[in-house]
Coordinates of C-alpha atoms in Angstrom, one line a residue:
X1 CA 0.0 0.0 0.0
X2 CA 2.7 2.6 0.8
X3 CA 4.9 2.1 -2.8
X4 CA 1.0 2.1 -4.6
X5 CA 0.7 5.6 -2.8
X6 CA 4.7 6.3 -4.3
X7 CA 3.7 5.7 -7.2
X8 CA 0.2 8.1 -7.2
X9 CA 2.4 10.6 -5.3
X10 CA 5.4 10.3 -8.5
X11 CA 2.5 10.4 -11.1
X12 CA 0.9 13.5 -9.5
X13 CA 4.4 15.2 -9.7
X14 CA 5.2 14.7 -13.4
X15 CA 2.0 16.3 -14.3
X16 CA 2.3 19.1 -11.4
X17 CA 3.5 21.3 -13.9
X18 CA 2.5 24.3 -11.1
X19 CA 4.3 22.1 -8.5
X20 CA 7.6 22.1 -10.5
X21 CA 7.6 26.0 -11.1
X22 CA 7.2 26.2 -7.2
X23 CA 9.8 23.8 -6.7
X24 CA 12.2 25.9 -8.5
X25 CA 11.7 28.2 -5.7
X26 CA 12.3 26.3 -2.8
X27 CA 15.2 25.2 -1.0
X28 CA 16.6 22.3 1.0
X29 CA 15.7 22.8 4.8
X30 CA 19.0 22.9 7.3
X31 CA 18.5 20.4 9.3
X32 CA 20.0 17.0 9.7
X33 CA 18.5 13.7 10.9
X34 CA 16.0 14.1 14.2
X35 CA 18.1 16.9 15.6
X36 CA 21.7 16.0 14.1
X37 CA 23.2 19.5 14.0
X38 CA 19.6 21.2 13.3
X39 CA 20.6 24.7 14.0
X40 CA 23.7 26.8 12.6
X41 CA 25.4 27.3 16.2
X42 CA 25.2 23.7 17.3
X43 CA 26.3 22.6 14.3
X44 CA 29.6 23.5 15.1
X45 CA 29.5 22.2 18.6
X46 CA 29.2 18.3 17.9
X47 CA 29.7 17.9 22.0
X48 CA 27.0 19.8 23.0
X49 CA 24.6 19.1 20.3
X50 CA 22.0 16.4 21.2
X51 CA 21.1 14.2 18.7
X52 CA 17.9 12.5 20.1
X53 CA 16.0 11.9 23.6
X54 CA 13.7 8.6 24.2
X55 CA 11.5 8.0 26.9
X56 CA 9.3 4.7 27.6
X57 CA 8.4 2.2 30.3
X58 CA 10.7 -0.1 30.5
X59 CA 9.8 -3.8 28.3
X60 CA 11.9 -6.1 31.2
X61 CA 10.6 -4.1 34.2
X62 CA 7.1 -2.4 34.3
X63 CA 7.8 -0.6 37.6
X64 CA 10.4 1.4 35.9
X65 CA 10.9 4.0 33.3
X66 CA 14.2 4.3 31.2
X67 CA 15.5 7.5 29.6
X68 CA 17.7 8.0 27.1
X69 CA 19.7 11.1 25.4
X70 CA 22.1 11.0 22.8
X71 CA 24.9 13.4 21.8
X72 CA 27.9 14.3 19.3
X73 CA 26.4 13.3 16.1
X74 CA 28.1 11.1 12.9
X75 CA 30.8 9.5 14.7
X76 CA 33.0 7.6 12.3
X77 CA 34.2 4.5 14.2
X78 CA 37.7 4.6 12.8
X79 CA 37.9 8.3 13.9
X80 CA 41.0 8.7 15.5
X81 CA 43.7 9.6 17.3
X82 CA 41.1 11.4 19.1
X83 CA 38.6 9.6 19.7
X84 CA 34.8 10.8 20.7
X85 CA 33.9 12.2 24.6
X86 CA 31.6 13.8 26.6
X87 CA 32.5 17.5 27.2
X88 CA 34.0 18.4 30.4
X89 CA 32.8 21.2 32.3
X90 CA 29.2 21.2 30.7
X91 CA 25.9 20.0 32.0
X92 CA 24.6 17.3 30.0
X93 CA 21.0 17.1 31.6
X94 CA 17.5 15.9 31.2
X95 CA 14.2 17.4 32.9
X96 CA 10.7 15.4 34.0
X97 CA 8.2 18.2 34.0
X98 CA 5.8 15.9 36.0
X99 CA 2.4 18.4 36.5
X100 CA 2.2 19.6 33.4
X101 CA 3.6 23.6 33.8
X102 CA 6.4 23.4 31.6
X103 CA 9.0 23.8 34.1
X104 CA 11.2 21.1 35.6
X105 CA 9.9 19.8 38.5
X106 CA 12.9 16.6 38.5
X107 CA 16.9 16.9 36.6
X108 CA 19.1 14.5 36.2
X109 CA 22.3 15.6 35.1
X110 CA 25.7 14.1 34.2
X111 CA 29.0 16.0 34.4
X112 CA 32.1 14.5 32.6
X113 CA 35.9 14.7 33.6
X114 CA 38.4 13.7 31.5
X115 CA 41.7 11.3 33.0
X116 CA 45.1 10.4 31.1
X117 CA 47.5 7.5 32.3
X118 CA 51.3 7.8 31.3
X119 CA 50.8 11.9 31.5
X120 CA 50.0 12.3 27.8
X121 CA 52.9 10.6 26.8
X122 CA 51.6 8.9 23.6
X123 CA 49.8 9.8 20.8
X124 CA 47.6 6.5 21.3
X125 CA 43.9 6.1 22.6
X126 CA 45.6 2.8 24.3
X127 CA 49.0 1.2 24.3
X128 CA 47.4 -2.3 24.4
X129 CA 44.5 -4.7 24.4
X130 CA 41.7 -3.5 26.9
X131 CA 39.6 -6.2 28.9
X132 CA 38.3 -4.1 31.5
X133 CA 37.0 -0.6 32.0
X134 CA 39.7 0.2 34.1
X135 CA 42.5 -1.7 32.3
X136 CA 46.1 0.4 32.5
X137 CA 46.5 -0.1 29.1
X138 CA 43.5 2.5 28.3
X139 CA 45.2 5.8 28.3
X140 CA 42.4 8.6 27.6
X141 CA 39.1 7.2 30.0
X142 CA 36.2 9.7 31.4
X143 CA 34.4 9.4 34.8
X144 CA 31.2 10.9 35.3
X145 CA 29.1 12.2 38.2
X146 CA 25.0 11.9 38.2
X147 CA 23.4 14.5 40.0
X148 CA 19.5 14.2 41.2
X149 CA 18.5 18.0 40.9
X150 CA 14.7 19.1 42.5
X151 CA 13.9 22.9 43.1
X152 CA 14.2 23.9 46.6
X153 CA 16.5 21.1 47.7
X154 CA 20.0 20.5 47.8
X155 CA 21.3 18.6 44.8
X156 CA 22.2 14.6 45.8
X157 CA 25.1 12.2 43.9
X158 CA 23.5 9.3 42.8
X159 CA 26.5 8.3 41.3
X160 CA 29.9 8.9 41.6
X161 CA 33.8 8.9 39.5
X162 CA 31.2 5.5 37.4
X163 CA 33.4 5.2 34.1
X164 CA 32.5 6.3 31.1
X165 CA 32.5 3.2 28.1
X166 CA 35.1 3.9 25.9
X167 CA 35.0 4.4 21.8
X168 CA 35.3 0.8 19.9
X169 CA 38.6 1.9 18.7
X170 CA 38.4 -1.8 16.9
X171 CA 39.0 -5.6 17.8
X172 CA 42.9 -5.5 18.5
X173 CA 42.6 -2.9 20.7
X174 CA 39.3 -3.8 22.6
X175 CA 38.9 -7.6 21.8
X176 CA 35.7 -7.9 23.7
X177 CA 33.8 -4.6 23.4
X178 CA 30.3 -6.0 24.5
X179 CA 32.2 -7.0 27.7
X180 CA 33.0 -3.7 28.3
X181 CA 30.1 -1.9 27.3
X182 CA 27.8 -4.2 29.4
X183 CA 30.3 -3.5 32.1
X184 CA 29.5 0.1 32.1
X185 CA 26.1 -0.1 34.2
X186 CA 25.9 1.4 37.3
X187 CA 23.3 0.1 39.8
X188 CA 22.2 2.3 42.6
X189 CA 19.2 2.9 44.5
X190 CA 17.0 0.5 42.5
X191 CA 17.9 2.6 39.3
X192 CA 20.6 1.8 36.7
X193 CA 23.0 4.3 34.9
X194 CA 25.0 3.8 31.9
X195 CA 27.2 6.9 30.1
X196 CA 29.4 6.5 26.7
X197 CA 30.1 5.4 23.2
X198 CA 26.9 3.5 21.3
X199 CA 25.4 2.8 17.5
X200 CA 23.3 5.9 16.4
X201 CA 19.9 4.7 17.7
X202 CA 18.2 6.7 15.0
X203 CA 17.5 5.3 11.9
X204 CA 16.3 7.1 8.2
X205 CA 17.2 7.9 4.8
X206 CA 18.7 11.6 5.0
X207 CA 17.7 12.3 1.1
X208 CA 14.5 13.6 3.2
X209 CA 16.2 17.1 3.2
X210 CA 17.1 16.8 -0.6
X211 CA 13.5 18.1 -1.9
X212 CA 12.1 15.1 -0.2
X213 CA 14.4 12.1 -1.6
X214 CA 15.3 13.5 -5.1
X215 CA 12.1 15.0 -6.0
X216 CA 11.0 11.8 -7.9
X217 CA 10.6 9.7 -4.5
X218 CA 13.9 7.6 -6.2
X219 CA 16.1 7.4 -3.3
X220 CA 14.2 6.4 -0.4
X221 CA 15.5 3.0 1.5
X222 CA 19.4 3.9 2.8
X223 CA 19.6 3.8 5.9
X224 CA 22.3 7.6 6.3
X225 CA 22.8 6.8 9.7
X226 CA 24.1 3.3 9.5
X227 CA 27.5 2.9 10.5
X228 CA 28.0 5.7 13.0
X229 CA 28.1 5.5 16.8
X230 CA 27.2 8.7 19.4
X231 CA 27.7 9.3 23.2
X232 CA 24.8 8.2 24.7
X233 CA 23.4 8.1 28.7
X234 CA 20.6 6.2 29.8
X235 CA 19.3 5.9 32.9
X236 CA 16.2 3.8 34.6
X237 CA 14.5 4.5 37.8
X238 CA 11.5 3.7 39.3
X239 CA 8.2 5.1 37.7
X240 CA 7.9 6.7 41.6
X241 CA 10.7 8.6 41.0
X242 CA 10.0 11.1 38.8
X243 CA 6.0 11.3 39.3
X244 CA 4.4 14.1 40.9
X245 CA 4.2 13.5 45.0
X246 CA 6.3 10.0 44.2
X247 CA 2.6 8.5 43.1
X248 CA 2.7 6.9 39.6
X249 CA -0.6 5.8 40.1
X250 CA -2.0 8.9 40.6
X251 CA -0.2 11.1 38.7
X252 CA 1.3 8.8 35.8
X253 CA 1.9 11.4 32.8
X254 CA 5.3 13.4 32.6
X255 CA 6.8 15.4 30.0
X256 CA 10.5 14.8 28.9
X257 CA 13.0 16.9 27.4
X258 CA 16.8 17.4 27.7
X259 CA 19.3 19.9 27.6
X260 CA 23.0 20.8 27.4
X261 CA 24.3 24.0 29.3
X262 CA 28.0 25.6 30.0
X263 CA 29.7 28.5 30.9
X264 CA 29.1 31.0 28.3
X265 CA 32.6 32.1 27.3
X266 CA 35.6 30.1 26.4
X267 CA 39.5 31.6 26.2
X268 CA 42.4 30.0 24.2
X269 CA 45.4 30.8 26.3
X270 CA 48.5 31.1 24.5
X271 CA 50.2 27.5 25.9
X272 CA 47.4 26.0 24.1
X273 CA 44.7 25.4 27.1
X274 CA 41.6 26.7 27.4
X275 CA 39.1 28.0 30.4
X276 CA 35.4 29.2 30.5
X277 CA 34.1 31.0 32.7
X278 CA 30.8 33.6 32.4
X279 CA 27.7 32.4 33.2
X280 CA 25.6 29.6 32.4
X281 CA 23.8 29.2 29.2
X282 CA 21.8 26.3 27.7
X283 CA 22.9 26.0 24.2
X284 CA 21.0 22.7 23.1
X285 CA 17.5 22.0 23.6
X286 CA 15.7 18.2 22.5
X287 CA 12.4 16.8 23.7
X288 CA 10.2 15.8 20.6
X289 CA 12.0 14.7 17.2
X290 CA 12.0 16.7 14.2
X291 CA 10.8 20.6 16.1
X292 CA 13.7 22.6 15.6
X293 CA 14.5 20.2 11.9
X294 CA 11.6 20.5 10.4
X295 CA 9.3 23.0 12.1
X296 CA 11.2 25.9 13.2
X297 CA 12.8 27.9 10.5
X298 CA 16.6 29.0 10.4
X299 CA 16.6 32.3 11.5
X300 CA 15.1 30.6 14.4
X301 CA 16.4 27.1 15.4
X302 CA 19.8 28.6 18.1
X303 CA 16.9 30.4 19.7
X304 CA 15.1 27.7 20.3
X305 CA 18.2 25.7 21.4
X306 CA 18.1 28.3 23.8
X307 CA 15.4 28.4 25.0
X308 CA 12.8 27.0 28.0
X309 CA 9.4 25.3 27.0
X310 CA 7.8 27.7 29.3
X311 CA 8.2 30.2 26.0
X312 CA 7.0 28.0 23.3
X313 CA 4.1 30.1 22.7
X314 CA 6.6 32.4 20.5
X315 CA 7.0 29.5 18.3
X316 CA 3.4 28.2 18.1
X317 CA 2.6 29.7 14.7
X318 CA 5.2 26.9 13.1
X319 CA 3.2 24.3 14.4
X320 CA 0.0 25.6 13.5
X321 CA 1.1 26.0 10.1
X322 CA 4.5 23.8 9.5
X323 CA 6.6 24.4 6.6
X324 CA 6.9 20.6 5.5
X325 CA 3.1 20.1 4.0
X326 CA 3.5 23.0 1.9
X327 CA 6.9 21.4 0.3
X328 CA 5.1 18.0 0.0
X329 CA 2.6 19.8 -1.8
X330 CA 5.2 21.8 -4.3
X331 CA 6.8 18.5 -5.0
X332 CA 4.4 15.8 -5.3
X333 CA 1.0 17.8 -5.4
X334 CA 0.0 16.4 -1.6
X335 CA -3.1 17.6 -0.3
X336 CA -1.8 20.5 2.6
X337 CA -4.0 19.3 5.9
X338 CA -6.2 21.4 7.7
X339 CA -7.6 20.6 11.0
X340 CA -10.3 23.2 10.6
X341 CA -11.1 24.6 7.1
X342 CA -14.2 27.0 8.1
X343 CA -10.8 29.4 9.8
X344 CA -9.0 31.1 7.6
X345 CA -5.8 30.3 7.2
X346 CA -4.1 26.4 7.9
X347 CA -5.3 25.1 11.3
X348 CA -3.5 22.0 12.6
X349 CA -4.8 21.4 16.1
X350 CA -3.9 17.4 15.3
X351 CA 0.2 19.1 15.7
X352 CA -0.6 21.3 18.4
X353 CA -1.9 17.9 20.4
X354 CA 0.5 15.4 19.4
X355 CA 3.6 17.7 19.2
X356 CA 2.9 20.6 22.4
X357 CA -0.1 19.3 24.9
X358 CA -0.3 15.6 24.7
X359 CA -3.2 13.8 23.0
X360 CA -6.6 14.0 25.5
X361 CA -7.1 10.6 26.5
X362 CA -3.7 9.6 25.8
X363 CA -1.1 11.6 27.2
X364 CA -2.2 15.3 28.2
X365 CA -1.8 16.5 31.7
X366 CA -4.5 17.9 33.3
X367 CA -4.2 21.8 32.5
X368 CA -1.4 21.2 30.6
X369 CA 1.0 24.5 29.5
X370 CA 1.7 23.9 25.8
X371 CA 5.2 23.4 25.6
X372 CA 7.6 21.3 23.3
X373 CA 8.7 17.8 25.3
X374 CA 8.3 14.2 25.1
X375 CA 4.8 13.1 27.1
X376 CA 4.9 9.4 28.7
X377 CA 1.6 8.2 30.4
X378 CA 3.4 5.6 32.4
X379 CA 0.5 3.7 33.3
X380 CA 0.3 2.0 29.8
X381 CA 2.0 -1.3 29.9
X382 CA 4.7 -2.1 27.5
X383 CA 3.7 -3.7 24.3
X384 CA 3.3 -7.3 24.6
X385 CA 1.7 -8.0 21.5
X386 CA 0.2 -6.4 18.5
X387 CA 3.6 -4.4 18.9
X388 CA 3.9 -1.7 15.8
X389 CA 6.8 0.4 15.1
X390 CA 4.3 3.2 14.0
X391 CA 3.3 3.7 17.5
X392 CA -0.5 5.2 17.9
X393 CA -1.3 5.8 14.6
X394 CA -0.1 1.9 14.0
X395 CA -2.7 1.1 17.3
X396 CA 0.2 0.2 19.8
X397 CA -0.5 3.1 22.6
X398 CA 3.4 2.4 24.4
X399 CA 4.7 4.1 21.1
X400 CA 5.3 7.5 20.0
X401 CA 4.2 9.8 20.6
X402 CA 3.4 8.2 24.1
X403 CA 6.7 8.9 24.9
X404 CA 9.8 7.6 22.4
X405 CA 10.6 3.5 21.8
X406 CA 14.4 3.2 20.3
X407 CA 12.4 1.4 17.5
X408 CA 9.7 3.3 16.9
X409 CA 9.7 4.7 13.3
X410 CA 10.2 8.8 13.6
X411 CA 10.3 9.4 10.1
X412 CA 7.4 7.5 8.7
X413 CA 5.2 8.7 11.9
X414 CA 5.7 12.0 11.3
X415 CA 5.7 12.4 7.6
X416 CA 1.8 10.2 7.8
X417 CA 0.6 12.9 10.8
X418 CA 2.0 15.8 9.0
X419 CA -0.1 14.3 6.2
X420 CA -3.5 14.3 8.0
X421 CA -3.4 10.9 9.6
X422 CA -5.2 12.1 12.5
X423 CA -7.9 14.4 10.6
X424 CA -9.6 12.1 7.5
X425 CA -6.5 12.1 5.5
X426 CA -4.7 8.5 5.9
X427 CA -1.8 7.9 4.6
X428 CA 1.0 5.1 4.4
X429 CA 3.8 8.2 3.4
X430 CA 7.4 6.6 4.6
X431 CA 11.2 6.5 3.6
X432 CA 11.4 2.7 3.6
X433 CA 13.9 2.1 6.5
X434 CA 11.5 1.1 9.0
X435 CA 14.5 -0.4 11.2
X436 CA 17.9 0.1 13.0
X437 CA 21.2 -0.9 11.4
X438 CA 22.3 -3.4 14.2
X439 CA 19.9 -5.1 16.7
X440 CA 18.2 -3.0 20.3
X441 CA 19.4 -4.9 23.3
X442 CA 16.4 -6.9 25.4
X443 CA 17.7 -5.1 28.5
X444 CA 19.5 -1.7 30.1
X445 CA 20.6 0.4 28.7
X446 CA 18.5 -1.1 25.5
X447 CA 21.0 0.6 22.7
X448 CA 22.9 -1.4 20.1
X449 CA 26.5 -2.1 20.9
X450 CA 29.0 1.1 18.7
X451 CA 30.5 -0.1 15.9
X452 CA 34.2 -1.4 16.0
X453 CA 37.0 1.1 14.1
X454 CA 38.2 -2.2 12.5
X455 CA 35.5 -2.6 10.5
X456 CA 36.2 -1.4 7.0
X457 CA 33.0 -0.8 5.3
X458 CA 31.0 0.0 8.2
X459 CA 27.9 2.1 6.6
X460 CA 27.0 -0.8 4.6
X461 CA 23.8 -2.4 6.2
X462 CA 23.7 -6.6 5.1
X463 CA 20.8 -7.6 3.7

């Protein structure tokens, strides 16, 4: 059903002889992947700039919720001397927003020092095979502190100096990297937390930002994003946790989103160091996927980075009236949605639910603020059966956008919504890569293992 609505979709474009003079006019949108380097200043800040956030109970243990963020985008596995890390002195962080007023009401946050053995004496990542996460024969390794931040109260170490996984410099170096990598969890408190190098979780065909995959709907089906690995944390803790007044019963629906802040100036010193100091400023900013890609327009997106979901009503016209059915239309001569047609001008209140409030019934907090995050209801169960990468709109409620699976399928949810799947216009629009590169894991911290530096074609997915 999906290529017979290519094919109507690549008929009604040849003939769009309108279509083609409009699409002479447009051009490719900025962005990259579900927020891989989606705005112009983050772009050239790969540490800081997050790639994508996930949020669901956890399949292996109901009582809990995991959550996962994602940083330092397109990392080639063989890309070294200097391999990939967290940022020191930065606050890699994510908020729970657990009564619906757009404001944190729970922060975890992760800080990241950098160690050297030897004093710096080599040019290598390690002089050696590495068996253990501490093995002497690792010369660059991270720590990391988690902090439990809640306004009004001091801020408590939940965990402390845990090391970070390393990169998969490749098998003679790190023989047995799933050893190490499953070695990385770090129990505490009845919660589990896991901080470093992983496969990109995210999986699409990036032609999406070339006038919609070559303007002939052509060069759908490669997975871009195949291949490369990112700095990932995950944590899971108990549902209790992070629901309002510790009841998950009572008050099961949170809102998600993360953030990256530092000091806001940073001075190259003449003996080649460096120190920041200035205040504190958030310069990255994810909760749902695809907002500040797809929604928000350039001269916009590092504001948004910057700012809090508390002001999202400044971007509220973008959603109400998105940039991406228009181009759909120019190119293929697709219907532009409108939730209510007797107002003049394009209504999408079906965006404004799933994308800002939460879906009534589903996922929307009792006098919700409208504001740009993730939204969980943690009292649906994980999927058991019936399970469908489409999420809702494929009638599996534990999927997107009830919060974020690893394998739930972004691309062809969003591109069928923005397409009126929720208001009479269904649709089967997709990208065809409707899966990851390399298998999920069945437990914490759920992402695929990163991909080794030895491998020499690495972007090539087997068939």
């Amino acid at each position: 059903m999906r290529w017979s609505l290519k094919k109507r979709a690549l008929a009604a474009a040849a003939t769009m002889t309108v279509g083609a003079g409009l699409l002479a006019g447009l051009a490719p949108t900025a962005g990259v992947a579900s927020s891989h380097r989606e705005a112009p200043l983050i772009s050239a800040d790969p540490q800081a700039d997050t790639t994508d956030v996930y949020a669901f109970v956890s399949p292996d243990d109901d009582t809990k919720v995991t959550l996962i963020a994602s940083w330092l985008p397109f990392e080639e596995p063989a890309g070294g001397p200097n391999f990939y890390s967290f940022a020191e002195g930065t606050n890699y962080d994510i908020h729970i927003d657990n009564d619906g007023d757009a404001k944190a009401e729970v922060t975890y946050r992760w800080k990241f020092t950098d160690h050297r053995r030897g004093g710096g004496n080599s040019f290598l990542y390690a002089n050696g095979p590495v068996t253990t996460l501490d093995d002497e024969n690792l010369l660059q390794y991270q720590t990391y502190d988690l902090r439990r931040l809640v306004p009004g109260s001091s801020p408590k170490t939940m965990v402390d100096d845990a090391i970070v996984v390393p990169s998969n410099v490749g098998e003679a170096t790190m023989p047995d990297f799933e050893s190490l990598s499953d070695d990385g969890t770090t129990a505490f408190g009845g919660s589990k937390s896991w901080a470093g190098q992983s496969d990109d979780p995210f999986f699409l065909d990036l032609r999406v930002f070339d006038l919609l995959y070559g303007g002939d709907l052509s060069e759908v089906g490669d997975d871009t994003l195949a291949g490369f690995n990112v700095q990932t944390a995950a944590l899971q803790v108990p549902k209790g946790r992070i629901a309002r007044g510790g009841d998950a019963d009572a008050n099961p629906i949170v809102g998600i989103w993360s953030t990256v802040s530092r000091r806001s100036m940073t001075v190259n010193k003449p003996n080649g160091s460096q120190v920041r100091n200035g205040e504190v400023v958030q310069v990255s900013r994810l909760g749902m996927p695809l907002v500040n890609e797809v929604v928000i327009p350039v001269k916009l997106k590092d504001r948004f980075n910057a700012s809090k979901p508390s002001g999202d009503g400044q971007f509220l016209s973008y959603v109400n009236d998105p940039e991406l059915p228009r181009l759909l239309n120019a190119v293929y001569g697709l219907d532009i949605p409108d939730s209510d047609p007797g107002t003049p001008g394009v209504q999408r209140e079906d965006l404004i639910s799933v994308f800002l409030t939460g879906v009534d019934g589903l996922n929307q907090p009792s006098g919700v603020t409208a504001s740009e995050m993730l939204r969980l209801n943690m009292s649906i169960d994980p999927c058991g059966s019936g399970c469908s990468t489409l999420g809702v709109i494929g009638g599996d409620t534990a999927g997107f956008p009830n919060g974020r699976r690893l394998d739930d399928d972004i691309i062809d949810i969003s591109l069928q919504v923005v397409e009126g799947e929720l208001i009479g216009s269904p649709n089967d629009l997709g990208d065809a890569v409707d899966q990851n590169d390399v298998p999920f894991e069945s437990s914490f911290p759920y992402v695929g293992y990163a991909h080794a530096g030895s491998l020499d074609d690495p972007h090539t997915v087997a068939p």
